[in-house]
PDB file of N, CA and C in Angstrom:
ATOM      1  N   UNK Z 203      27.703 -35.115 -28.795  1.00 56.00           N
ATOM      2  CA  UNK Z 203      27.130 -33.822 -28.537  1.00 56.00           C
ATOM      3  C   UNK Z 203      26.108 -33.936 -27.406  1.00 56.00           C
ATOM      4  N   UNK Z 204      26.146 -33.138 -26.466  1.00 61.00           N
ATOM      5  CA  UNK Z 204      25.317 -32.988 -25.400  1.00 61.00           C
ATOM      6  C   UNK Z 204      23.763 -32.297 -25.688  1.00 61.00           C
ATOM      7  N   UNK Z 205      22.865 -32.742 -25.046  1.00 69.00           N
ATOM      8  CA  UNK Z 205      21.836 -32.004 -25.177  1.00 69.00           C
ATOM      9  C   UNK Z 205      21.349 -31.442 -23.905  1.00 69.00           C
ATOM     10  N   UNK Z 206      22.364 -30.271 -23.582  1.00 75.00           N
ATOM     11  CA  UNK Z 206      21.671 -29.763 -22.525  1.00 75.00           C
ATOM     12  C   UNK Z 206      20.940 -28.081 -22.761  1.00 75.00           C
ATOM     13  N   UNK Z 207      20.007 -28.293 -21.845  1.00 81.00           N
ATOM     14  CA  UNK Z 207      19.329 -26.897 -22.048  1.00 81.00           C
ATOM     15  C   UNK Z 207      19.544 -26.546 -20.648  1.00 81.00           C
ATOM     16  N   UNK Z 208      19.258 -25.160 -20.758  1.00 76.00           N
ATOM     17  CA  UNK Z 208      19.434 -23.927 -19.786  1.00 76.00           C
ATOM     18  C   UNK Z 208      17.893 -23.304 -19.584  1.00 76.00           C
ATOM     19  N   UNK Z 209      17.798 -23.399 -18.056  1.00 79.00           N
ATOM     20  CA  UNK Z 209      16.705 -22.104 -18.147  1.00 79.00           C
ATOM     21  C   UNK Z 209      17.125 -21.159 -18.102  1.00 79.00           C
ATOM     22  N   UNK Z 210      16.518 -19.824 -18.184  1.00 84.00           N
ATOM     23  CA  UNK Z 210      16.454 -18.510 -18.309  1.00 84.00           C
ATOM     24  C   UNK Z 210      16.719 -18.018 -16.836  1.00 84.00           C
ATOM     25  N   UNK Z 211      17.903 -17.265 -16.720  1.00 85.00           N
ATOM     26  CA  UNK Z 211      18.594 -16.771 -15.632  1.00 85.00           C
ATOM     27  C   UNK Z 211      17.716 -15.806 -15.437  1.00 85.00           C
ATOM     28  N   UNK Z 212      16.964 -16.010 -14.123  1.00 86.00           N
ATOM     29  CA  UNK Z 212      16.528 -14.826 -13.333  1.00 86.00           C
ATOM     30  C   UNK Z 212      16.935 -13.940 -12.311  1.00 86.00           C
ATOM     31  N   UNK Z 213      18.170 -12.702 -12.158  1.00 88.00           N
ATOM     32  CA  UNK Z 213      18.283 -12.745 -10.939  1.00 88.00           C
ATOM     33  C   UNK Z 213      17.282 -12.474  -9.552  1.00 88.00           C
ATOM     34  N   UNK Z 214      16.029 -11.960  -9.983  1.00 89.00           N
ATOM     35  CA  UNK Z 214      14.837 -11.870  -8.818  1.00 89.00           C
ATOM     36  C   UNK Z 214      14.861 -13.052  -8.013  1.00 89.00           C
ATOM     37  N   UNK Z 215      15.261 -14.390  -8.220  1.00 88.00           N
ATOM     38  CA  UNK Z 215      15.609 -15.709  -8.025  1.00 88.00           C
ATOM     39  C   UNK Z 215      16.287 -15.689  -7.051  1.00 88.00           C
ATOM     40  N   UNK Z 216      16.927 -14.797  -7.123  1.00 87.00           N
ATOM     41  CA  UNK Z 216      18.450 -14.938  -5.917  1.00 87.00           C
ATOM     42  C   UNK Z 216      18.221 -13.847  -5.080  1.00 87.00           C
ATOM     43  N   UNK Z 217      17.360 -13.298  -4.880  1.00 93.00           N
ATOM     44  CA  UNK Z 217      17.563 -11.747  -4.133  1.00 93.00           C
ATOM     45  C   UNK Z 217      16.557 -12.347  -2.766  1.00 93.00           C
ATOM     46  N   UNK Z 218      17.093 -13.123  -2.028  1.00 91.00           N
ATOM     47  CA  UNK Z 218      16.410 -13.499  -0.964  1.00 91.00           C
ATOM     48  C   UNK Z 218      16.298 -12.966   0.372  1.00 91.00           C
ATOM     49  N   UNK Z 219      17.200 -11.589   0.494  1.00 91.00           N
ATOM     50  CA  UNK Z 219      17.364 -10.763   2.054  1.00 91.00           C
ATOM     51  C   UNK Z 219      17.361  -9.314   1.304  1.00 91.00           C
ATOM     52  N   UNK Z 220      17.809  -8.769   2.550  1.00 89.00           N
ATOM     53  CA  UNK Z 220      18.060  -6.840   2.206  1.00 89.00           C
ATOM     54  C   UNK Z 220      20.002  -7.324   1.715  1.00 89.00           C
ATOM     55  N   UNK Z 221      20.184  -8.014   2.601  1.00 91.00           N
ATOM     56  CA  UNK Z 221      21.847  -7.949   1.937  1.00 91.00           C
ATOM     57  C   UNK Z 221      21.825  -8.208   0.637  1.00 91.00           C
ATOM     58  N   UNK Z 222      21.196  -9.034   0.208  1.00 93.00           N
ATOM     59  CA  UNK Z 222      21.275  -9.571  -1.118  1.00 93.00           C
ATOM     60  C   UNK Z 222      21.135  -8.528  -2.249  1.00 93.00           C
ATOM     61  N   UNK Z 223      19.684  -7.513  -2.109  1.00 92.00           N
ATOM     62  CA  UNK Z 223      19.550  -6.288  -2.461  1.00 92.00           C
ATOM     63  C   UNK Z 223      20.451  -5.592  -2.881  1.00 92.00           C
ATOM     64  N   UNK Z 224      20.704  -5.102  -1.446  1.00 90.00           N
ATOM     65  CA  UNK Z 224      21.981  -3.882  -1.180  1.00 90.00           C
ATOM     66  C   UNK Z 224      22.804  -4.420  -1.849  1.00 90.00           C
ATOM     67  N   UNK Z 225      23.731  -5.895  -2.147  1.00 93.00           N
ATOM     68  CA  UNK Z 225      24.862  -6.054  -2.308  1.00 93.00           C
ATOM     69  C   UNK Z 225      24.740  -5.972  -4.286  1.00 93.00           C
ATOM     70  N   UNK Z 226      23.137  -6.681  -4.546  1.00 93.00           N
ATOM     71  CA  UNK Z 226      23.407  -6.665  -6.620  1.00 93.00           C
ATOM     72  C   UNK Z 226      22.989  -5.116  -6.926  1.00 93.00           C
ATOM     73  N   UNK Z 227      22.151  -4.095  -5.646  1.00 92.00           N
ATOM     74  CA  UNK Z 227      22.445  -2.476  -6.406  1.00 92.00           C
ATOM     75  C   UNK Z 227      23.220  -1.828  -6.738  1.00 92.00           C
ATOM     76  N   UNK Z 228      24.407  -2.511  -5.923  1.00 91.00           N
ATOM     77  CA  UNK Z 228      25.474  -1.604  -5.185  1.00 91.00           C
ATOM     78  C   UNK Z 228      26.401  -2.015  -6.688  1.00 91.00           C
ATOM     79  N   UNK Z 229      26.524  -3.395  -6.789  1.00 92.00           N
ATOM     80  CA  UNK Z 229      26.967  -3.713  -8.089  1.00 92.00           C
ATOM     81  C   UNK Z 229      26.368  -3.483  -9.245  1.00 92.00           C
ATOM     82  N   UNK Z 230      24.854  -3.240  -9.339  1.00 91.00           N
ATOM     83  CA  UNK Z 230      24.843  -2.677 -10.511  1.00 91.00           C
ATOM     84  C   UNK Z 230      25.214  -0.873 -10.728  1.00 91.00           C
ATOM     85  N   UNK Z 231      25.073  -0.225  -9.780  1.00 88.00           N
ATOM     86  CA  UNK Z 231      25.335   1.177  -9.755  1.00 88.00           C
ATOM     87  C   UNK Z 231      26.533   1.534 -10.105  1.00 88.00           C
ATOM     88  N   UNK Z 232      27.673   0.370  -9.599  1.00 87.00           N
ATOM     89  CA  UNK Z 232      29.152   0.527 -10.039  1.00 87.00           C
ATOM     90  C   UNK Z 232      29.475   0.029 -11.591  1.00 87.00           C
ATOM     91  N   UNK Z 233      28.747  -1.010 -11.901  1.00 85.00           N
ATOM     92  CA  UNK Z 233      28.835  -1.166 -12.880  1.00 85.00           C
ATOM     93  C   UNK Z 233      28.338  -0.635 -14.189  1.00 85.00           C
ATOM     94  N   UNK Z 234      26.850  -0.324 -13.833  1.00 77.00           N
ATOM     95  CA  UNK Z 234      26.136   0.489 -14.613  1.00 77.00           C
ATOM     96  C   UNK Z 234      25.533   1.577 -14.674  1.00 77.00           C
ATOM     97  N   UNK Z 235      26.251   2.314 -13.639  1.00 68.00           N
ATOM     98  CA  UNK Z 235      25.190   3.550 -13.207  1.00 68.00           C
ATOM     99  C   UNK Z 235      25.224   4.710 -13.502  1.00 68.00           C
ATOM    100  N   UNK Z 236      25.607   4.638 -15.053  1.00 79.00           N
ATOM    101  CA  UNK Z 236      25.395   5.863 -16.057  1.00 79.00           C
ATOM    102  C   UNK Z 236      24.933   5.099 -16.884  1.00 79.00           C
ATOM    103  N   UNK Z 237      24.057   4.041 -17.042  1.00 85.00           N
ATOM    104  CA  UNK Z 237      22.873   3.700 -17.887  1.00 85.00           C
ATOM    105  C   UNK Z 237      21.499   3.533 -16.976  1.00 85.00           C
ATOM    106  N   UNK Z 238      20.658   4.329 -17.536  1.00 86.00           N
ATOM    107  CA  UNK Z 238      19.080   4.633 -16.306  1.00 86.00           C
ATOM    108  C   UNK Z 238      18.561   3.124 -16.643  1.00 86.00           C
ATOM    109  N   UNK Z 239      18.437   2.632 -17.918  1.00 87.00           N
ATOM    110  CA  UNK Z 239      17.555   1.801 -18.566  1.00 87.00           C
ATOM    111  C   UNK Z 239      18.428   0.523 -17.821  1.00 87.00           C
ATOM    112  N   UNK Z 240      19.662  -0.147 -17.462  1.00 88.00           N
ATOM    113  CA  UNK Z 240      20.051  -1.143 -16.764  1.00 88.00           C
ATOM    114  C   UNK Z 240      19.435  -0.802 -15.092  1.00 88.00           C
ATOM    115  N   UNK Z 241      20.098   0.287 -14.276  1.00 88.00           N
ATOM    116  CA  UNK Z 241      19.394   0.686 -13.341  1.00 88.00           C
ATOM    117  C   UNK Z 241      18.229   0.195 -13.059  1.00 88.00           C
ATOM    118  N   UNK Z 242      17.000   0.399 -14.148  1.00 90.00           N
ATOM    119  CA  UNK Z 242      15.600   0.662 -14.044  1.00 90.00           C
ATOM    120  C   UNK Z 242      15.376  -1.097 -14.114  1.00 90.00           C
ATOM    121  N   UNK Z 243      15.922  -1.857 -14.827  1.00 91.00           N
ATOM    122  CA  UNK Z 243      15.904  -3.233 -14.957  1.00 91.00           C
ATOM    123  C   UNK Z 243      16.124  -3.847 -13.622  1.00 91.00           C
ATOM    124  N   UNK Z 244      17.198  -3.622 -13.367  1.00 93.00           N
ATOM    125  CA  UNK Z 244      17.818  -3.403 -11.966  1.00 93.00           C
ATOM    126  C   UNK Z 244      16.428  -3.766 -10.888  1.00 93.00           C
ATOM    127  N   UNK Z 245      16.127  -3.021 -10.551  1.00 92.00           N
ATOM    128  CA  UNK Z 245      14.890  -2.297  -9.904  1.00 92.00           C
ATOM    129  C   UNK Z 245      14.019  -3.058 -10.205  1.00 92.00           C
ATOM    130  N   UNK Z 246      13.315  -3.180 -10.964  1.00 93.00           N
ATOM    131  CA  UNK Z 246      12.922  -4.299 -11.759  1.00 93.00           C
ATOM    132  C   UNK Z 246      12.714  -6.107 -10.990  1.00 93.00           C
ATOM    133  N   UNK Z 247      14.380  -5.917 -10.861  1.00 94.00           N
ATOM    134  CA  UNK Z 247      14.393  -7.359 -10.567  1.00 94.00           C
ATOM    135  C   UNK Z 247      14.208  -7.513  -9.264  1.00 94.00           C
ATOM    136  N   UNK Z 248      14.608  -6.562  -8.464  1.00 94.00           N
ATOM    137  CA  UNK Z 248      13.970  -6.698  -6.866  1.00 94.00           C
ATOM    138  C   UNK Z 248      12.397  -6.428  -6.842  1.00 94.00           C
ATOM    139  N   UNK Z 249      11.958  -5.491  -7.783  1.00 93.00           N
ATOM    140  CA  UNK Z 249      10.567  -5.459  -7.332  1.00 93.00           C
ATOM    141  C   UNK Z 249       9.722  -7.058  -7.649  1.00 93.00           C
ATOM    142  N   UNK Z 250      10.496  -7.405  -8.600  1.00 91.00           N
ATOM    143  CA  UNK Z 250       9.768  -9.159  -9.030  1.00 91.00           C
ATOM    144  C   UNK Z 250      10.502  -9.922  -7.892  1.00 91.00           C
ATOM    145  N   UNK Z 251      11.389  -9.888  -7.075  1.00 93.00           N
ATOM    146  CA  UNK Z 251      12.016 -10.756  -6.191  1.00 93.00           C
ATOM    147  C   UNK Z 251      11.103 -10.450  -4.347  1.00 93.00           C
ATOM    148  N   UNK Z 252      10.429  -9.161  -4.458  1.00 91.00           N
ATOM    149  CA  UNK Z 252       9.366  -8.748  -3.325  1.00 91.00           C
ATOM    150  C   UNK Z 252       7.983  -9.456  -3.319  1.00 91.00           C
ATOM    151  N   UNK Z 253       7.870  -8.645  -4.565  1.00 90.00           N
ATOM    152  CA  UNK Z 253       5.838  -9.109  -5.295  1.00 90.00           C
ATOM    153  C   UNK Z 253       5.732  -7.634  -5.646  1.00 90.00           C
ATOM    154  N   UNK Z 254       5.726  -7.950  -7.256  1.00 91.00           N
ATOM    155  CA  UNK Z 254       5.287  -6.505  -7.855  1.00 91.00           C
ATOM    156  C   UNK Z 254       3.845  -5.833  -7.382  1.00 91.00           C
ATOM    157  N   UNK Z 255       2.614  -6.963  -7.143  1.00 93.00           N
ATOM    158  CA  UNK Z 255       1.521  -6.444  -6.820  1.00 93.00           C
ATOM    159  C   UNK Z 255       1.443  -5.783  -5.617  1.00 93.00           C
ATOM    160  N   UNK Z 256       2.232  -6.012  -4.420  1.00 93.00           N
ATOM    161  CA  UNK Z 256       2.314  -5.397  -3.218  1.00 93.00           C
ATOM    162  C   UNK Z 256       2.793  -3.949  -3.612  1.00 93.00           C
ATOM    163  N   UNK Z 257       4.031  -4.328  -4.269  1.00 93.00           N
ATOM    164  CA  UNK Z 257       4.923  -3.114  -4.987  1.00 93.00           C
ATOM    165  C   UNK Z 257       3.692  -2.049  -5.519  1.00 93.00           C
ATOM    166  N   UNK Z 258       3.130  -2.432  -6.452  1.00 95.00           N
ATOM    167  CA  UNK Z 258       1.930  -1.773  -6.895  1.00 95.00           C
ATOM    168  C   UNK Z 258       0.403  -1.152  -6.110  1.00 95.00           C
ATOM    169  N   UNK Z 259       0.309  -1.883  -5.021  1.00 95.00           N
ATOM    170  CA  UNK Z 259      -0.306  -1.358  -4.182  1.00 95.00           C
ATOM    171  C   UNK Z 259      -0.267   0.192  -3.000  1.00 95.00           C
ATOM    172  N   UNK Z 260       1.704  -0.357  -2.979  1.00 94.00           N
ATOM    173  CA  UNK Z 260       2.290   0.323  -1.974  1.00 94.00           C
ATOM    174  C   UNK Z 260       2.344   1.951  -2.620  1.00 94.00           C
ATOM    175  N   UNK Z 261       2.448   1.593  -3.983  1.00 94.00           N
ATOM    176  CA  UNK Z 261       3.324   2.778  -4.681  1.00 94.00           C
ATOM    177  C   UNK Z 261       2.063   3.603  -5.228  1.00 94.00           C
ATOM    178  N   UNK Z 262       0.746   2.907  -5.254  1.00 95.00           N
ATOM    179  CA  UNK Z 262       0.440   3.355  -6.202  1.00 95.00           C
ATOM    180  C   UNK Z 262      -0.128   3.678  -7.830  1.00 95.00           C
ATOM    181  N   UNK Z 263       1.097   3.248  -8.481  1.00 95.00           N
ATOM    182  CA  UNK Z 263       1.392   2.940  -9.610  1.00 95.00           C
ATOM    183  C   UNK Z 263       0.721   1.646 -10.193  1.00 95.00           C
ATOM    184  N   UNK Z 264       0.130   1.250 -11.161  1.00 95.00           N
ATOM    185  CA  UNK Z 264       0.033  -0.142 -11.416  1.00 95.00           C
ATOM    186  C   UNK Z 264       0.537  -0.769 -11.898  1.00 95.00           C
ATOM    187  N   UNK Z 265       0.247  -2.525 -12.199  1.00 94.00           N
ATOM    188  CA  UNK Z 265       1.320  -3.331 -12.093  1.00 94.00           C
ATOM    189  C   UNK Z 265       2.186  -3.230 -13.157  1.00 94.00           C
ATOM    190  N   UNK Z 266       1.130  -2.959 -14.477  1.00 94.00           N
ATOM    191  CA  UNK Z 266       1.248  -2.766 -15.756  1.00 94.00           C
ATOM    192  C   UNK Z 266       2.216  -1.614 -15.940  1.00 94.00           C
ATOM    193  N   UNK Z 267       2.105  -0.383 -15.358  1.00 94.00           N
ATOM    194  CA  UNK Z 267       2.823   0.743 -15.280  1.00 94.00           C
ATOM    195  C   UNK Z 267       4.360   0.333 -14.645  1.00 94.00           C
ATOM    196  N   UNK Z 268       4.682  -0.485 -13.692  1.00 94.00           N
ATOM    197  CA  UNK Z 268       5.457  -0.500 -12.523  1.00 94.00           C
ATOM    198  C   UNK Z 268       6.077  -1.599 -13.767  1.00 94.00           C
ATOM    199  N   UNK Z 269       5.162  -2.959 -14.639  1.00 92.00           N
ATOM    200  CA  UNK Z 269       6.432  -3.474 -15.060  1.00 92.00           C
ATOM    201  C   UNK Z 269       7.176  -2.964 -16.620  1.00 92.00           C
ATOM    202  N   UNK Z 270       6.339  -1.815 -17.225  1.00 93.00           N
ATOM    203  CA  UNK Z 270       6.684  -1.114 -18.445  1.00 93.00           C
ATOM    204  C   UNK Z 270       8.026  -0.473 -17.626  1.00 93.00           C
ATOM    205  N   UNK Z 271       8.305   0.575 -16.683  1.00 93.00           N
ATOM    206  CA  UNK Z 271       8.986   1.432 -16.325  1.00 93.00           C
ATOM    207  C   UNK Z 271       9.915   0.744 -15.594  1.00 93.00           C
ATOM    208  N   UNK Z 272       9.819  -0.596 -15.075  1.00 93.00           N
ATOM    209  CA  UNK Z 272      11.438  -0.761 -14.448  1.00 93.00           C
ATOM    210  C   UNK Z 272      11.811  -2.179 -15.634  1.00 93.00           C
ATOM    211  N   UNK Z 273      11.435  -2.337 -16.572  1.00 89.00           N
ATOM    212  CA  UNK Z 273      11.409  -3.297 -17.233  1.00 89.00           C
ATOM    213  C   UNK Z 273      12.975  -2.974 -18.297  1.00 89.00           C
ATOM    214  N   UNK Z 274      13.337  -1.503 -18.139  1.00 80.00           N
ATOM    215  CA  UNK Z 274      14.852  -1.372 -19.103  1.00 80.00           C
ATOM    216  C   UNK Z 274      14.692  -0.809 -20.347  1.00 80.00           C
ATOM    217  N   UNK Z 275      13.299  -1.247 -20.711  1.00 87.00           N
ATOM    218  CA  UNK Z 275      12.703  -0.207 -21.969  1.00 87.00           C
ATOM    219  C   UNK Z 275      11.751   0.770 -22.203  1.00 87.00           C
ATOM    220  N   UNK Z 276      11.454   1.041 -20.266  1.00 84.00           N
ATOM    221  CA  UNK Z 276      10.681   1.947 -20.124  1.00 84.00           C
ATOM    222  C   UNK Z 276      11.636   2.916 -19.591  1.00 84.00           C
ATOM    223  N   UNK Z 277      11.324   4.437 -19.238  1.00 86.00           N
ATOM    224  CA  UNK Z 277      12.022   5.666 -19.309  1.00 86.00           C
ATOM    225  C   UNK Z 277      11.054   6.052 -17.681  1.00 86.00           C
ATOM    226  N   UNK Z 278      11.222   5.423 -16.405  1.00 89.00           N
ATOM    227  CA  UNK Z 278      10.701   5.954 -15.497  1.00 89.00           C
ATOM    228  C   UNK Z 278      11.360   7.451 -14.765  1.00 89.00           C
ATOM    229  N   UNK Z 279      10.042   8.078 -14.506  1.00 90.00           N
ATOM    230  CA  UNK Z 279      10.449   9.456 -13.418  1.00 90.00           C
ATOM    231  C   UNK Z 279      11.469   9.138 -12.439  1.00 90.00           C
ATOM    232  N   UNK Z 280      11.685  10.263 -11.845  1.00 90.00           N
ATOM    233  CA  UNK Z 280      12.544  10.144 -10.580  1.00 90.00           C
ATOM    234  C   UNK Z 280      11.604   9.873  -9.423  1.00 90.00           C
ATOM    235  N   UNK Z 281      10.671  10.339  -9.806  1.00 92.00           N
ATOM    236  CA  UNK Z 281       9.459  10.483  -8.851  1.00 92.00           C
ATOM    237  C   UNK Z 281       8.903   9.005  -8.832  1.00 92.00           C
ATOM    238  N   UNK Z 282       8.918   8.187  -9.873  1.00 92.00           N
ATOM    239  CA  UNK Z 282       8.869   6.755  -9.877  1.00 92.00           C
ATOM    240  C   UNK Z 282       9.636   6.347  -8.935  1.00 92.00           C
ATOM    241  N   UNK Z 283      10.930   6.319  -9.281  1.00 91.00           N
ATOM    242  CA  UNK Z 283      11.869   5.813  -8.604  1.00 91.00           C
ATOM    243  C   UNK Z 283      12.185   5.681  -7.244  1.00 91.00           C
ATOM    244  N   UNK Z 284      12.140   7.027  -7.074  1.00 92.00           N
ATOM    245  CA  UNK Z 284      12.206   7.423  -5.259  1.00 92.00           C
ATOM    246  C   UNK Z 284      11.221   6.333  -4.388  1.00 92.00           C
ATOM    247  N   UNK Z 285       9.389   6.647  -5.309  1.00 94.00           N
ATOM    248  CA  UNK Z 285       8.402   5.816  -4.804  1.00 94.00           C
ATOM    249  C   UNK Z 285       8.438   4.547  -4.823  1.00 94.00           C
ATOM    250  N   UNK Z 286       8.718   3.838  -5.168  1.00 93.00           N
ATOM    251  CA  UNK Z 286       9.573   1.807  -5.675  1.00 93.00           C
ATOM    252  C   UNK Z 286      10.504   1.976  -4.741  1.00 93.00           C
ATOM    253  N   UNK Z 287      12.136   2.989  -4.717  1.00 92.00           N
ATOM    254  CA  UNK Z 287      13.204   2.445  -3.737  1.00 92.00           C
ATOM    255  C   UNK Z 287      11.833   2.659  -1.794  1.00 92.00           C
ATOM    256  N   UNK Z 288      11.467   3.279  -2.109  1.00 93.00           N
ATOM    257  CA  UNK Z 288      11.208   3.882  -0.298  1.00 93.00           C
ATOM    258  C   UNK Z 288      10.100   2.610   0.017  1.00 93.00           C
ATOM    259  N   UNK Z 289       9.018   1.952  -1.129  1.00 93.00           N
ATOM    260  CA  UNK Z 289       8.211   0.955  -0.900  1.00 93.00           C
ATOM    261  C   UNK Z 289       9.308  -0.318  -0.561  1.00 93.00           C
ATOM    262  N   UNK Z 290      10.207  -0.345  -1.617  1.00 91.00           N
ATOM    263  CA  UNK Z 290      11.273  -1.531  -1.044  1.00 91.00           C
ATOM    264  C   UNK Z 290      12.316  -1.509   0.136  1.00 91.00           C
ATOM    265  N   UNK Z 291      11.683  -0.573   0.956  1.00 90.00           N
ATOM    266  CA  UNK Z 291      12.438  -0.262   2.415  1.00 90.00           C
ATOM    267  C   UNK Z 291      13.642   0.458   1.423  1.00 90.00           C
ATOM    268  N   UNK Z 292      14.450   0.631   0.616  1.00 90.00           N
ATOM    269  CA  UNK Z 292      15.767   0.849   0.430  1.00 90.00           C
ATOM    270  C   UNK Z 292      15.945   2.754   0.268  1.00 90.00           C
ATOM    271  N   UNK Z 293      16.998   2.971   0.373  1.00 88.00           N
ATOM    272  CA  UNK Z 293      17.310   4.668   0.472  1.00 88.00           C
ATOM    273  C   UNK Z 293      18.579   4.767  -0.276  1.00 88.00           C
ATOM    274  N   UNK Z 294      17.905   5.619  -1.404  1.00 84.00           N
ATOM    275  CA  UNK Z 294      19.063   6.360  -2.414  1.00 84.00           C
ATOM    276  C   UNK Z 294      19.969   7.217  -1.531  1.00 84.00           C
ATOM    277  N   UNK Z 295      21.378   7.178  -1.934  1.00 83.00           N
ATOM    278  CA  UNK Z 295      22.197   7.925  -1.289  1.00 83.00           C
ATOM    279  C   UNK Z 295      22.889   7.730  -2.756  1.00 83.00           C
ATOM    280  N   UNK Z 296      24.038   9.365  -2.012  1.00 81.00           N
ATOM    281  CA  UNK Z 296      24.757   9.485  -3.586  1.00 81.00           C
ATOM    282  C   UNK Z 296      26.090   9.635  -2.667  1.00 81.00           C
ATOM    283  N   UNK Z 297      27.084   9.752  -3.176  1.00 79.00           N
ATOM    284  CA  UNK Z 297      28.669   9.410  -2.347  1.00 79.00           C
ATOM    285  C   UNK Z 297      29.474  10.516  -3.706  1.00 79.00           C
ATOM    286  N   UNK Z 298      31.000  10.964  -3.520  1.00 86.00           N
ATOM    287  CA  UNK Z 298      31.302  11.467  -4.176  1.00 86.00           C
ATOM    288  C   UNK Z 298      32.174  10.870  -5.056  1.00 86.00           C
ATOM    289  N   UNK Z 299      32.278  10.709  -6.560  1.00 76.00           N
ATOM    290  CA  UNK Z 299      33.133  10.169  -7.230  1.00 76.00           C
ATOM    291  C   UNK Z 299      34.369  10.129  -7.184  1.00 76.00           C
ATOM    292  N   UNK Z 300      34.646   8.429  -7.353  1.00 70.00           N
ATOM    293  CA  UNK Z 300      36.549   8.885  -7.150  1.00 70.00           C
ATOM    294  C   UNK Z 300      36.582   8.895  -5.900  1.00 70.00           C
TER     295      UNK Z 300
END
């Protein structure tokens, strides 16, 4: 029997450019983007892959606030949201289904 352990998969870990970004939103939106609370996790993980405190500066919001609400078990505004994507340079667009 092996004794191996695993650390704890972070993807903020891997989000090292804007492509990188664009490319795990784009996949989570397709994958999950009729659940807000994955989304918001989502979000989440780029704002920890930037620096939440900048994030928190930029937005506003504090850190405490910024990591309750993209954390997956918080229920953030739209008005959150908009303010986090536009601090992380990124722009919501919507496309038509199908």
């Amino acid at each position: 029997m092996s004794d191996n352990t695993f650390s704890r998969f972070d993807a903020a870990d891997y989000l090292q450019s804007e492509a990188d970004v664009a490319a795990y939103l784009t996949a989570i939106m397709e994958d999950g983007g009729d659940d807000p609370a994955f989304v918001a996790r989502a979000l989440g993980d780029v704002a920890r892959a930037r620096n939440m405190s900048q994030l928190s500066r930029e937005t506003g919001i504090s850190r405490e606030g910024l990591n309750k609400a993209l954390s997956g078990s918080g229920n953030p505004t739209l008005s959150t949201i908009l303010k986090v994507t536009k601090a992380l340079n990124l722009k919501l667009s919507f496309k038509p289904a199908g």
